[in-house]
Amino acid sequence: MRPGVGRSLGPVLLLLLQCAGRRRAIVNRSVSDVCASCHVHATCHQIDGKSVCICNYGFVGNGRTHCQDKDECQIGASKICGNHTLCHNTHGSFYCVCLDGYRASNNNKTFIPNDGTNCTDIDECEESGLCGRNARCVNTEGSYRCYCNDGYKLENGEHSFHPDGSIVSCKEIGCGSPPEMKHGYIVGNYSSLPGSAVHYECKEGFYSNEGKFSYCTANETWEPATLSCKGVDCGIPPSILNAHAASLSGTTYGSEVTYNCDHGYFIASGNRTAVCNAKGQWDGPDLVCKEIDCGKPLLIPHTEMIWDNSSTLWSRVYYQCKEGYYFNGDRNFSECTIDQSWETITYVCKEEELFSNLSIFNETCVKWQRKTGRLGMQETYTFHILGKRWDEKIFSEDAVFNITTSEDNPKVCLDLSSGSNYVVNITTISSTNITVSVTVAVHTKVKEAFDNVVIFNETCLKWQRSVRGTDVEDRYSFHVQGQRWYQKEFFHEMTFNLTTHEKAPEVCFDLQPGTNYSVSISMVALNFSVLISMTTQITDPPFPDVEFVAVEGSAPLLRLRKAEDRNGPISLYQVIVLPLGLQNTFVCDSFAAATFFSTTTDAKGYVAAEFRAKDVADNMSIALGDRHYYGKFYNAPLKLGEEYCVFLRIISEWNKVRTQSCAVWAQIKNLSPALQYMTAVGFGSVAAICLILFLSFSAARSYLHSTVHSPPAALACEAVHLSATMDTAQTGITSSFLETENVSLL
């Protein structure tokens, strides 16, 4: 090809290629435009390389300008849905339902006949409750009928019915339940069909000889039964030997008679009670009564018995003392009692006493009393006197002499040396040759060791040394023992020595309160001791161990802990309620607090409860205001809208002394809903104030704990009340954080 020709064909080919590309673009754009023009109820399909718009299933039209709903039901329900159906057209589709009396084979209410679903007849016999009680259902083509069960019939006389909303019932054929018989019952099973019979029998304890059957008649009624049940009667109870009827409840079935043995007889065997049985007989009268016999009386030592050998009820045996003994008891006879034993008596025969009540007077004289039937008769007494001095080993006395006297109250004064200890043995021989010997220790000149012993300041002793001079030292040994009747485990013991030459020695003991002490003081030189009794008064009981709480509401629950009997016997616990404004006027040792029903309750408060110490358990709960009585005090409900301060008082009483200790237990507040709301809203705004007060109260608490043993009772409520007042005045709120810190401070 020539070069010039090639150059001339190039533009031409390029133009042709551009045209071809433009044509392809036009073709592509035309395909897209066809699908975009399809109706909303149409779908774009490719057929032989061309795009075509076809209406969706259930719609008819050209696919582009219109696609309208196709009414499938116009074809006919029986043709499109099948037999026994109804067709319902929808927009773009349809559905089928079964006629009444038929059910879809897929058990759905609606269906589209594209899966072989058809409508089949419903067998109403399978439906429970269609016909009601005592009836059965019989299926028919497209419906059903109800028939009464066997043994039942319709009240209206019809043979069958269809329940259409009206009440139709099947009544049992027959006489129904047979009549009840007084004191009778039905034997075995029975039928209520006409011609049937019911068999009656009388209940236990009743009888009848006629009319035991009742029959169901043809008109479906029971003929009257002539059964008449009469109660049995056992008549007069039988008599029992040596017994009598004490009580009788009657003579009919089930009645009882109780027997007692006659006077002088006891129950040996058998049953005291007899019962009237169903056969009209008394069961169980087998009581056996035998005569009371106490047997032979007991012999009392040193007595002779006077007895007529009778041992029946109230028989007596008399006793008398043998020679040489005298009577010392309540009475000298014993009786045979109803429990077949001889009465116990305190009949005592004592040996004759030639002297008694031996005592010492005027330091060296002895006296006694003669208490026998030998009063006024002369008697000889032998005195044997032995004397020693503990501080002089070589000193010794030994003397024997006799006296004879007929005086009823003899007196003898002995010639004894000063500052010595003696043992005096007095012996006499009575007319019955019984020797009586009494040993008496006589300490002469006791004043030399102790004189004018005095207790002062409750725990101190002082005395006088009247003979031994100040130039002579005496050594004293002290043994102190303390016990408490109200605290059995308590025991306090001390021993120590004291050497002194003072004429009036004094000594003080470290004793516990509320305790009985015995102080034994021995003087070593004379081997002599005296015993002194000392009693210390009780002091205030320990402060109540309570956990202070600040609570709201009208029925707070408080817990009480039991205190220890450290300073004396704790007698009572009292719960005292005061108006909050009066807490600083409360005095613990004032017992003028009134009961709730006093006219001064609102002004001075009241005692809400009082518990005896022995009734208080540790950690015991107390519901304030529960309307109960505790002791003589009424625990009244708290008044709404009021604020209170609650005190716990512990009281000790002993030896005509009464002490007490008190502690603040609780503050009862009744905040209004508005104030509570303000508390919640303003909590964040007072955080800085709370922190400052917390640090201040913590410092104050440390100071109080280091300087004060226990705060005044009224201070706790006053501090809490003051804190609440300060919060309300300055910020309009009450901070629960501040309340907690006030409780910790107390």
XYZ file of C-alpha atoms in Angstrom:
746
model
C 0.000 0.000 0.000
C 1.149 3.366 -0.767
C 2.182 5.596 1.990
C -0.257 8.239 1.046
C -3.103 5.789 0.975
C -2.287 4.543 4.455
C -2.288 8.005 5.795
C -5.711 8.669 4.213
C -7.252 5.429 5.659
C -6.147 6.062 9.200
C -8.681 8.759 9.971
C -11.400 6.759 8.331
C -10.693 3.664 10.437
C -10.530 5.729 13.557
C -13.888 7.243 12.772
C -15.387 3.826 12.163
C -14.072 2.546 15.489
C -15.530 5.531 17.310
C -18.887 4.947 15.676
C -18.826 1.305 16.591
C -18.095 2.167 20.237
C -20.843 4.729 20.264
C -23.291 2.130 18.913
C -22.366 -0.319 21.637
C -23.013 2.410 24.197
C -26.405 3.085 22.691
C -27.326 -0.622 22.835
C -26.188 -0.949 26.464
C -28.074 2.135 27.470
C -31.270 0.820 25.809
C -31.114 -2.496 27.842
C -30.731 -0.602 31.108
C -33.604 1.690 30.207
C -35.948 -1.305 29.624
C -35.388 -2.868 33.078
C -35.674 0.548 34.711
C -39.069 0.996 33.153
C -40.578 -2.218 34.753
C -43.690 -1.787 36.945
C -43.298 -1.954 40.718
C -45.087 -5.359 40.701
C -43.008 -6.627 37.715
C -39.587 -8.256 37.295
C -37.042 -7.775 34.424
C -36.202 -11.051 32.574
C -33.713 -11.845 29.705
C -35.395 -13.735 26.884
C -33.388 -14.510 23.679
C -30.918 -11.804 24.584
C -33.602 -9.234 25.070
C -34.798 -7.568 28.300
C -38.500 -8.045 29.001
C -40.686 -6.784 31.954
C -43.093 -9.484 33.262
C -45.711 -8.927 36.048
C -45.069 -10.870 39.256
C -47.119 -13.911 40.307
C -50.608 -12.813 41.301
C -50.564 -9.770 39.006
C -51.495 -9.341 35.272
C -50.496 -6.562 32.752
C -47.831 -5.512 30.258
C -45.161 -5.373 32.957
C -44.245 -1.780 32.248
C -47.219 0.549 32.463
C -49.521 -1.579 34.666
C -49.584 -4.813 36.740
C -52.944 -5.276 38.503
C -54.016 -7.866 41.121
C -55.374 -11.158 39.767
C -58.444 -12.421 41.682
C -57.733 -16.157 41.936
C -60.993 -16.749 43.789
C -62.975 -15.952 40.575
C -61.893 -19.315 39.372
C -64.133 -20.793 42.136
C -63.289 -21.986 45.639
C -63.990 -25.632 44.864
C -61.663 -25.477 41.875
C -58.723 -23.601 43.384
C -59.058 -24.467 47.153
C -60.872 -27.786 47.023
C -64.120 -29.068 48.591
C -65.620 -27.690 51.839
C -63.581 -24.471 51.562
C -63.847 -20.720 51.251
C -61.431 -18.642 49.129
C -60.190 -15.209 50.270
C -58.385 -12.955 47.766
C -55.488 -10.753 48.920
C -53.348 -8.164 47.098
C -51.189 -10.265 44.874
C -52.268 -13.590 46.400
C -55.128 -15.522 48.119
C -55.712 -18.039 50.968
C -58.203 -20.801 51.777
C -60.160 -21.694 54.959
C -62.278 -24.762 55.789
C -66.020 -24.549 56.330
C -67.481 -25.078 59.861
C -67.371 -28.730 60.790
C -64.172 -29.283 58.802
C -60.469 -28.978 59.569
C -57.428 -28.394 57.317
C -55.282 -31.495 57.024
C -52.201 -29.449 57.994
C -54.070 -28.338 61.195
C -53.644 -24.636 60.255
C -56.538 -22.205 60.114
C -55.529 -20.965 56.596
C -53.658 -22.622 53.716
C -52.779 -22.265 49.988
C -53.477 -25.475 48.083
C -50.007 -25.966 46.699
C -48.934 -28.785 49.111
C -51.923 -31.117 48.881
C -53.756 -29.623 51.897
C -57.506 -30.369 51.963
C -60.440 -30.032 54.401
C -61.640 -33.104 56.292
C -64.693 -33.615 58.520
C -64.174 -32.896 62.260
C -65.097 -35.750 64.613
C -66.605 -33.751 67.564
C -66.536 -36.880 69.628
C -62.882 -36.030 70.185
C -63.719 -32.625 71.629
C -64.004 -32.849 75.446
C -66.718 -30.980 77.299
C -69.000 -30.322 74.290
C -71.968 -32.174 75.723
C -71.381 -31.588 79.452
C -71.367 -34.118 82.305
C -72.868 -37.608 82.042
C -73.271 -37.283 78.205
C -71.463 -38.518 75.118
C -70.954 -36.992 71.654
C -71.938 -38.768 68.380
C -70.445 -37.389 65.126
C -72.575 -36.674 62.029
C -71.647 -35.326 58.607
C -70.366 -31.849 59.284
C -71.921 -31.789 62.809
C -72.616 -33.869 65.968
C -75.373 -34.788 68.527
C -75.243 -35.356 72.293
C -76.730 -38.389 74.035
C -76.989 -39.120 77.810
C -74.811 -41.915 79.144
C -76.303 -45.176 80.261
C -78.195 -44.737 83.512
C -78.984 -41.076 82.758
C -81.792 -39.287 80.891
C -82.623 -35.778 79.722
C -84.799 -33.777 82.050
C -86.934 -32.550 79.109
C -87.699 -36.110 77.957
C -85.798 -35.840 74.613
C -83.424 -38.561 73.417
C -80.587 -36.300 72.171
C -79.622 -32.647 71.964
C -77.190 -30.233 70.308
C -75.618 -27.722 72.753
C -76.636 -24.316 71.426
C -75.941 -22.260 74.526
C -78.962 -23.351 76.541
C -78.365 -25.349 79.739
C -79.211 -29.004 79.172
C -78.285 -31.666 81.753
C -78.502 -35.404 82.010
C -80.113 -36.590 85.239
C -79.265 -39.933 86.777
C -82.007 -42.525 86.467
C -83.039 -43.807 89.892
C -83.965 -42.713 93.438
C -80.744 -40.878 94.224
C -79.136 -41.057 97.677
C -81.110 -43.067 100.246
C -82.382 -41.285 103.388
C -80.228 -41.122 106.537
C -81.356 -42.937 109.657
C -80.846 -41.527 113.170
C -78.346 -43.699 115.081
C -78.184 -45.989 111.985
C -75.891 -46.668 109.016
C -76.031 -48.392 105.597
C -74.551 -51.895 105.328
C -72.561 -52.663 102.172
C -73.058 -51.202 98.676
C -76.368 -50.223 97.130
C -77.923 -49.180 93.803
C -80.325 -46.313 93.256
C -82.145 -47.972 90.313
C -85.836 -48.795 90.766
C -86.307 -52.089 92.573
C -83.034 -51.807 94.500
C -82.890 -52.122 98.321
C -80.783 -50.478 101.015
C -79.864 -52.404 104.204
C -79.659 -50.436 107.476
C -78.218 -51.426 110.865
C -78.132 -49.535 114.189
C -74.888 -47.971 115.396
C -73.026 -49.465 118.360
C -74.980 -48.893 121.538
C -78.363 -48.923 119.772
C -80.695 -51.725 118.673
C -83.821 -52.359 116.508
C -85.784 -55.458 115.506
C -87.739 -54.109 112.485
C -87.677 -51.897 109.387
C -84.060 -52.532 108.382
C -84.650 -52.173 104.578
C -85.769 -49.368 102.237
C -86.652 -49.890 98.522
C -86.351 -47.656 95.407
C -89.818 -47.463 93.833
C -90.794 -47.313 90.121
C -91.453 -43.575 90.388
C -87.834 -43.153 91.459
C -88.402 -42.403 95.171
C -87.304 -44.297 98.285
C -90.098 -45.776 100.309
C -89.974 -44.675 103.976
C -87.974 -46.988 106.223
C -89.446 -47.908 109.592
C -86.065 -48.440 111.236
C -86.034 -47.074 114.824
C -82.757 -47.379 116.744
C -83.061 -47.269 120.517
C -80.177 -46.775 122.940
C -79.178 -49.619 125.263
C -79.535 -49.170 129.051
C -77.228 -50.966 131.491
C -79.401 -50.159 134.509
C -78.131 -49.712 138.071
C -74.348 -50.294 138.418
C -73.318 -53.432 140.336
C -72.272 -53.182 143.972
C -68.660 -53.878 145.069
C -67.636 -55.181 148.486
C -66.207 -52.477 150.782
C -66.670 -49.829 148.061
C -69.277 -47.295 146.952
C -70.109 -45.475 143.722
C -68.486 -42.036 143.872
C -69.769 -40.724 140.508
C -72.212 -41.908 137.808
C -72.557 -40.216 134.397
C -75.623 -42.249 133.306
C -76.771 -45.763 132.407
C -76.785 -45.560 128.568
C -74.070 -46.775 126.201
C -70.654 -45.275 127.044
C -71.694 -44.066 130.517
C -69.180 -44.511 133.346
C -69.388 -45.213 137.053
C -66.403 -44.620 139.372
C -65.966 -46.398 142.711
C -64.070 -45.453 145.872
C -63.111 -47.782 148.685
C -65.028 -47.304 151.922
C -63.430 -45.519 154.864
C -60.671 -47.642 156.355
C -60.074 -49.582 153.126
C -57.615 -49.174 150.240
C -57.499 -50.252 146.582
C -55.713 -53.581 146.459
C -56.281 -54.323 142.753
C -58.664 -53.825 139.855
C -60.149 -50.868 138.032
C -62.110 -48.094 139.761
C -64.173 -47.335 136.612
C -66.876 -49.442 134.907
C -68.330 -48.640 131.428
C -71.763 -49.431 129.956
C -71.097 -51.528 126.796
C -73.112 -51.956 123.573
C -74.793 -55.094 124.925
C -76.285 -53.256 127.888
C -73.813 -54.613 130.447
C -71.309 -52.943 132.793
C -67.685 -53.719 131.857
C -64.795 -53.638 134.328
C -66.234 -53.578 137.899
C -63.346 -55.686 139.285
C -62.225 -53.358 142.088
C -60.882 -55.096 145.220
C -60.820 -53.061 148.478
C -58.930 -54.348 151.514
C -58.849 -53.052 155.059
C -55.940 -50.708 155.875
C -53.264 -52.356 158.053
C -50.177 -50.401 159.096
C -48.472 -53.401 160.666
C -46.240 -53.161 163.717
C -45.199 -49.650 164.788
C -41.589 -48.538 164.656
C -39.638 -48.518 167.908
C -38.200 -45.125 168.890
C -34.821 -45.203 170.709
C -34.857 -44.864 174.519
C -38.687 -45.311 174.684
C -41.237 -47.856 175.826
C -44.263 -48.509 173.575
C -47.880 -48.629 174.843
C -49.974 -50.342 172.139
C -53.170 -52.447 171.995
C -51.950 -54.354 168.866
C -54.513 -52.588 166.640
C -53.059 -51.460 163.248
C -56.186 -50.387 161.353
C -56.894 -46.831 160.191
C -56.409 -44.189 162.949
C -55.169 -46.718 165.455
C -52.701 -45.200 167.952
C -49.490 -46.230 169.631
C -48.131 -44.229 172.604
C -44.492 -43.799 173.656
C -42.848 -42.909 176.967
C -39.189 -42.258 177.767
C -37.179 -44.829 179.667
C -35.666 -44.005 183.040
C -32.759 -41.579 182.770
C -34.211 -39.817 179.690
C -36.634 -36.933 179.322
C -39.150 -36.035 176.585
C -38.193 -33.444 173.943
C -40.571 -33.593 170.941
C -43.944 -32.512 169.491
C -46.184 -35.344 170.779
C -45.962 -38.806 172.287
C -48.218 -40.857 169.949
C -48.377 -42.010 166.294
C -51.462 -42.888 164.204
C -52.058 -45.398 161.398
C -52.666 -43.269 158.275
C -54.618 -43.862 155.071
C -51.405 -44.652 153.152
C -50.931 -47.737 155.404
C -48.021 -46.371 157.383
C -47.562 -45.117 160.908
C -47.385 -41.360 161.165
C -43.863 -39.985 161.574
C -43.344 -38.045 164.798
C -40.363 -36.150 166.182
C -40.563 -37.851 169.554
C -37.090 -37.639 171.091
C -35.917 -38.938 174.437
C -32.726 -37.219 175.563
C -30.414 -38.129 178.364
C -31.009 -36.163 181.548
C -28.862 -33.042 181.555
C -27.392 -32.014 184.898
C -26.302 -28.647 183.542
C -26.654 -26.637 180.308
C -26.156 -23.100 179.012
C -22.717 -22.952 180.595
C -21.318 -19.406 180.342
C -18.561 -17.171 181.783
C -19.166 -13.830 183.500
C -16.957 -11.336 185.282
C -13.964 -12.984 183.545
C -13.409 -15.626 186.295
C -16.931 -16.873 187.145
C -19.018 -19.649 185.531
C -22.748 -20.341 185.677
C -25.074 -22.988 184.278
C -28.667 -24.203 184.333
C -30.121 -27.531 185.538
C -32.845 -28.782 183.115
C -33.996 -32.148 184.411
C -36.641 -33.560 186.668
C -34.031 -33.512 189.424
C -34.430 -29.790 189.968
C -34.113 -28.839 193.603
C -32.102 -31.940 194.508
C -28.518 -31.692 195.721
C -25.770 -32.533 193.275
C -21.975 -32.658 193.657
C -19.739 -31.173 190.961
C -15.972 -31.725 190.593
C -13.831 -28.900 189.176
C -10.419 -29.635 187.664
C -8.546 -26.426 186.746
C -5.451 -26.339 184.522
C -3.731 -23.000 183.802
C -0.820 -21.879 181.581
C 0.795 -18.764 180.191
C 2.027 -18.867 176.633
C 4.664 -16.218 177.205
C 5.949 -17.911 180.420
C 6.780 -21.520 179.781
C 7.515 -22.269 183.469
C 4.119 -21.074 184.735
C 1.548 -23.818 185.488
C -1.489 -24.321 187.753
C -3.377 -27.545 188.571
C -6.203 -27.590 191.120
C -9.150 -29.897 191.969
C -12.115 -29.157 194.278
C -15.797 -30.149 194.754
C -18.971 -28.197 195.392
C -22.437 -29.436 196.334
C -25.551 -27.415 195.517
C -29.322 -27.774 195.064
C -29.759 -24.507 193.148
C -31.424 -24.641 189.769
C -28.936 -22.041 188.377
C -25.608 -22.596 190.156
C -22.790 -20.020 190.006
C -19.112 -20.491 190.918
C -16.304 -17.883 190.897
C -12.746 -19.190 190.516
C -9.497 -17.824 191.951
C -7.517 -17.430 188.722
C -4.256 -15.609 188.060
C -4.121 -12.552 185.856
C -2.757 -12.896 182.311
C -3.207 -16.681 182.119
C -5.268 -19.109 180.092
C -7.251 -21.862 181.839
C -9.064 -25.019 180.954
C -11.861 -25.867 183.413
C -13.319 -29.390 183.414
C -16.595 -29.814 185.334
C -17.780 -33.343 186.055
C -20.864 -34.692 187.862
C -22.404 -38.100 188.442
C -26.208 -38.334 188.141
C -28.481 -40.838 189.878
C -28.182 -43.046 186.793
C -24.392 -43.046 186.994
C -24.002 -41.079 183.738
C -20.904 -38.895 183.691
C -21.147 -35.509 181.965
C -17.930 -33.645 181.219
C -17.654 -30.152 179.767
C -14.413 -28.433 178.810
C -14.395 -24.641 179.033
C -11.496 -22.402 178.013
C -11.402 -19.334 180.236
C -9.139 -16.459 179.070
C -8.522 -14.033 181.845
C -7.355 -10.442 181.428
C -8.265 -10.295 177.752
C -8.186 -6.516 178.086
C -4.412 -6.704 178.109
C -4.446 -7.800 174.459
C -7.490 -5.996 173.009
C -9.721 -3.398 174.540
C -12.262 -1.058 172.938
C -11.913 -2.450 169.432
C -13.541 0.123 167.112
C -14.273 0.124 163.368
C -13.890 3.518 161.714
C -13.942 4.813 158.156
C -15.630 1.521 157.246
C -12.311 -0.274 156.482
C -10.136 0.612 159.509
C -9.703 -0.816 163.047
C -8.253 0.632 166.230
C -7.965 -0.680 169.824
C -6.326 -0.003 173.207
C -3.398 -1.776 174.854
C -4.378 -0.972 178.442
C -1.853 -2.993 180.475
C 1.256 -3.733 178.474
C 3.257 -0.520 178.212
C 4.605 1.276 175.202
C 8.033 -0.079 175.916
C 6.815 -3.600 175.007
C 6.254 -4.445 171.331
C 3.426 -6.771 170.403
C 3.177 -8.682 167.193
C -0.261 -9.107 165.611
C -1.183 -11.450 162.770
C -4.141 -10.509 160.512
C -6.144 -12.919 158.355
C -8.882 -11.199 156.273
C -11.498 -13.120 154.287
C -14.310 -11.497 152.255
C -17.320 -13.078 150.586
C -20.484 -11.924 148.810
C -23.818 -13.712 149.084
C -24.888 -12.365 145.683
C -21.688 -13.411 143.866
C -20.815 -16.962 144.908
C -17.552 -17.121 142.981
C -16.173 -13.988 144.722
C -13.539 -14.546 147.443
C -11.085 -11.951 148.770
C -8.304 -13.038 151.177
C -5.383 -11.187 152.751
C -2.802 -12.115 155.417
C -0.181 -9.836 156.946
C 1.624 -9.099 160.244
C 1.883 -5.912 162.298
C 4.444 -5.176 165.022
C 3.747 -2.106 167.163
C 4.483 -0.582 170.565
C 1.782 2.094 170.294
C -0.840 2.197 173.013
C -3.674 2.690 170.499
C -2.747 0.838 167.299
C -4.645 1.484 164.057
C -4.753 -0.468 160.822
C -6.688 0.070 157.546
C -7.509 -2.652 155.028
C -7.812 -2.489 151.246
C -11.337 -3.932 151.064
C -13.727 -4.384 148.148
C -17.149 -2.649 148.183
C -20.362 -4.504 149.018
C -18.617 -7.360 150.836
C -18.900 -9.137 154.200
C -15.467 -9.587 155.816
C -14.271 -11.599 158.784
C -11.017 -10.286 160.282
C -9.098 -12.657 162.565
C -6.486 -10.866 164.721
C -4.041 -13.023 166.660
C -1.704 -11.771 169.385
C 1.354 -13.978 169.152
C 2.593 -13.432 172.702
C -0.637 -14.606 174.338
C -1.648 -17.104 171.652
C -5.011 -15.325 171.665
C -7.289 -14.390 168.776
C -10.354 -12.254 168.247
C -12.723 -12.296 165.286
C -14.134 -9.024 163.961
C -16.933 -8.773 161.352
C -16.802 -5.871 158.898
C -19.191 -4.956 156.085
C -18.329 -2.521 153.296
C -21.066 -0.534 151.619
C -21.831 -0.878 147.938
C -20.676 1.790 145.471
C -22.099 2.885 142.143
C -22.622 -0.021 139.734
C -20.557 -0.011 136.527
C -21.802 2.280 133.778
C -24.221 0.488 131.421
C -22.444 -0.985 128.447
C -24.691 0.401 125.693
C -24.135 1.311 122.062
C -25.556 4.771 121.516
C -27.811 5.040 118.468
C -29.593 7.929 116.798
C -32.655 6.538 115.046
C -35.844 7.671 113.390
C -39.293 6.164 113.788
C -41.774 5.371 116.527
C -40.677 1.823 117.490
C -36.838 1.535 117.668
C -35.192 -1.746 118.749
C -32.516 -1.367 121.450
C -30.090 -3.959 122.846
C -29.296 -4.327 126.555
C -26.076 -5.878 127.850
C -25.927 -7.414 131.327
C -23.621 -5.628 133.771
C -21.300 -7.263 136.323
C -21.886 -7.205 140.100
C -18.498 -5.569 140.718
C -19.472 -2.935 143.303
C -22.597 -4.516 144.793
C -25.593 -6.630 143.814
C -27.336 -5.210 140.734
C -31.078 -5.183 141.412
C -32.874 -3.366 138.594
C -32.528 -2.035 135.054
C -34.716 0.950 134.089
C -35.431 2.441 130.644
C -36.205 6.190 130.967
C -37.692 8.308 128.149
C -37.332 12.135 128.257
C -38.335 14.836 125.791
C -35.185 15.799 123.906
C -35.277 19.365 125.267
C -35.059 18.109 128.871
C -32.066 15.783 128.572
C -29.721 18.223 130.288
C -32.019 18.356 133.349
C -31.902 14.601 134.000
C -30.328 13.590 137.325
C -29.348 9.932 137.572
C -29.844 9.589 141.343
C -33.357 11.070 141.189
C -36.108 8.487 141.444
C -38.977 10.903 140.873
C -39.528 9.768 137.251
C -43.226 9.060 136.796
C -45.091 6.315 135.010
C -46.482 7.065 131.564
C -49.956 7.646 132.950
C -48.777 10.338 135.374
C -49.955 13.909 134.837
C -46.313 15.055 134.618
C -45.279 12.691 131.805
C -45.003 15.351 129.108
C -43.097 17.685 131.388
C -40.608 15.303 133.067
C -40.548 12.095 131.005
C -41.333 8.658 132.339
C -39.978 5.168 133.071
C -40.907 2.990 130.089
C -39.712 -0.370 131.497
C -38.135 -1.909 134.598
C -36.436 -5.325 134.636
C -35.225 -7.339 137.610
C -31.560 -8.227 137.254
C -32.245 -11.951 137.390
C -34.617 -11.606 134.395
C -32.089 -9.808 132.171
C -30.234 -11.864 129.576
C -27.032 -10.651 127.961
C -27.608 -8.790 124.686
C -31.364 -8.693 125.298
C -33.547 -6.850 122.750
C -36.054 -4.201 123.876
C -38.626 -2.735 121.484
C -39.291 0.795 122.715
C -42.986 1.658 122.596
C -44.361 -1.909 122.215
C -47.357 -1.174 124.528
C -46.421 -3.885 127.071
C -45.948 -3.661 130.839
C -42.461 -4.305 132.225
C -42.682 -4.459 135.987
C -45.217 -1.801 136.993
C -44.301 0.518 134.110
C -46.067 0.871 130.743
C -43.902 0.910 127.592
C -46.035 3.495 125.798
C -45.813 4.184 122.038
C -43.760 7.249 121.124
C -45.622 10.282 119.825
C -45.169 11.096 116.154
C -43.439 14.370 115.475
C -41.671 14.331 118.879
C -37.975 13.815 119.618
C -36.741 11.902 122.663
C -33.622 11.032 124.600
C -33.501 7.504 126.104
C -31.465 6.680 129.250
C -30.568 3.294 130.766
C -30.221 3.264 134.562
C -28.663 0.392 136.585
C -29.666 0.258 140.269
C -27.913 -1.602 143.109
C -29.631 -2.106 146.499
C -28.080 -3.704 149.580
C -27.929 -3.152 153.317
C -30.329 -0.149 153.137
C -28.101 1.582 150.566
C -29.199 2.371 147.011
C -26.755 3.402 144.256
C -27.136 3.845 140.545
C -25.364 4.598 137.262
C -26.847 5.978 134.033
C -25.914 6.199 130.376
C -27.532 7.749 127.330
C -28.862 4.949 125.164
C -30.525 6.532 122.148
C -31.876 9.663 120.519
C -35.223 9.155 118.806
C -35.827 11.548 115.899
C -38.831 12.061 113.597
C -37.616 13.943 110.511
C -40.232 15.188 108.007
C -40.067 13.980 104.329
C -39.139 17.533 103.250
C -36.174 17.602 105.623
C -35.005 14.209 104.429
C -35.159 15.454 100.842
C -33.136 18.535 101.772
C -30.600 16.242 103.463
C -30.084 14.270 100.241
C -29.871 17.397 98.024
C -27.515 19.355 100.266
C -25.103 16.595 101.216
C -22.490 17.603 98.644
C -22.616 21.284 99.560
C -21.578 20.707 103.144
C -18.764 18.205 102.563
C -16.132 20.712 103.650
C -18.050 21.593 106.849
C -18.450 17.866 107.643
C -14.711 17.312 107.300
C -13.888 20.233 109.613
C -16.401 19.095 112.249
C -15.176 15.515 111.957
C -11.610 16.576 112.735
C -12.824 18.809 115.598
C -14.955 16.086 117.195
C -12.176 13.514 116.791
C -9.824 15.780 118.724
C -12.492 16.390 121.380
C -13.141 12.680 121.676
C -9.468 11.972 122.316
C -9.459 14.666 124.993
C -12.599 13.309 126.685
C -11.294 9.746 126.738
C -8.043 10.846 128.319
C -9.600 13.097 131.023
C -13.048 11.722 131.898
C -13.864 8.193 133.035
C -17.457 8.384 131.780
C -19.388 11.404 130.381
C -22.480 12.752 132.100
C -25.604 10.888 131.044
C -27.304 13.880 129.455
C -24.260 14.968 127.386
C -24.711 12.435 124.552
C -28.222 13.468 123.503
C -27.313 17.135 124.012
C -24.290 16.801 121.708
C -26.272 15.063 119.004
C -29.123 17.569 119.343
C -26.669 20.496 119.199
C -25.036 19.064 116.068
C -28.424 18.663 114.359
C -29.411 22.233 115.338
C -26.118 23.662 114.012
C -26.515 21.834 110.688
C -30.100 23.023 110.236
C -29.355 26.643 111.138
C -26.306 27.009 108.919
C -27.064 24.851 105.889
C -30.702 23.698 106.196
C -29.753 20.018 106.177
C -28.765 17.214 108.583
C -25.731 15.224 107.586
C -25.722 11.504 108.443
C -21.934 11.695 108.443
C -21.996 14.275 111.275
C -24.412 12.122 113.262
C -22.053 9.188 113.003
C -19.152 11.266 114.246
C -21.205 12.542 117.218
C -22.017 8.962 118.190
C -18.354 8.005 118.020
C -17.465 11.019 120.184
C -19.832 9.872 122.899
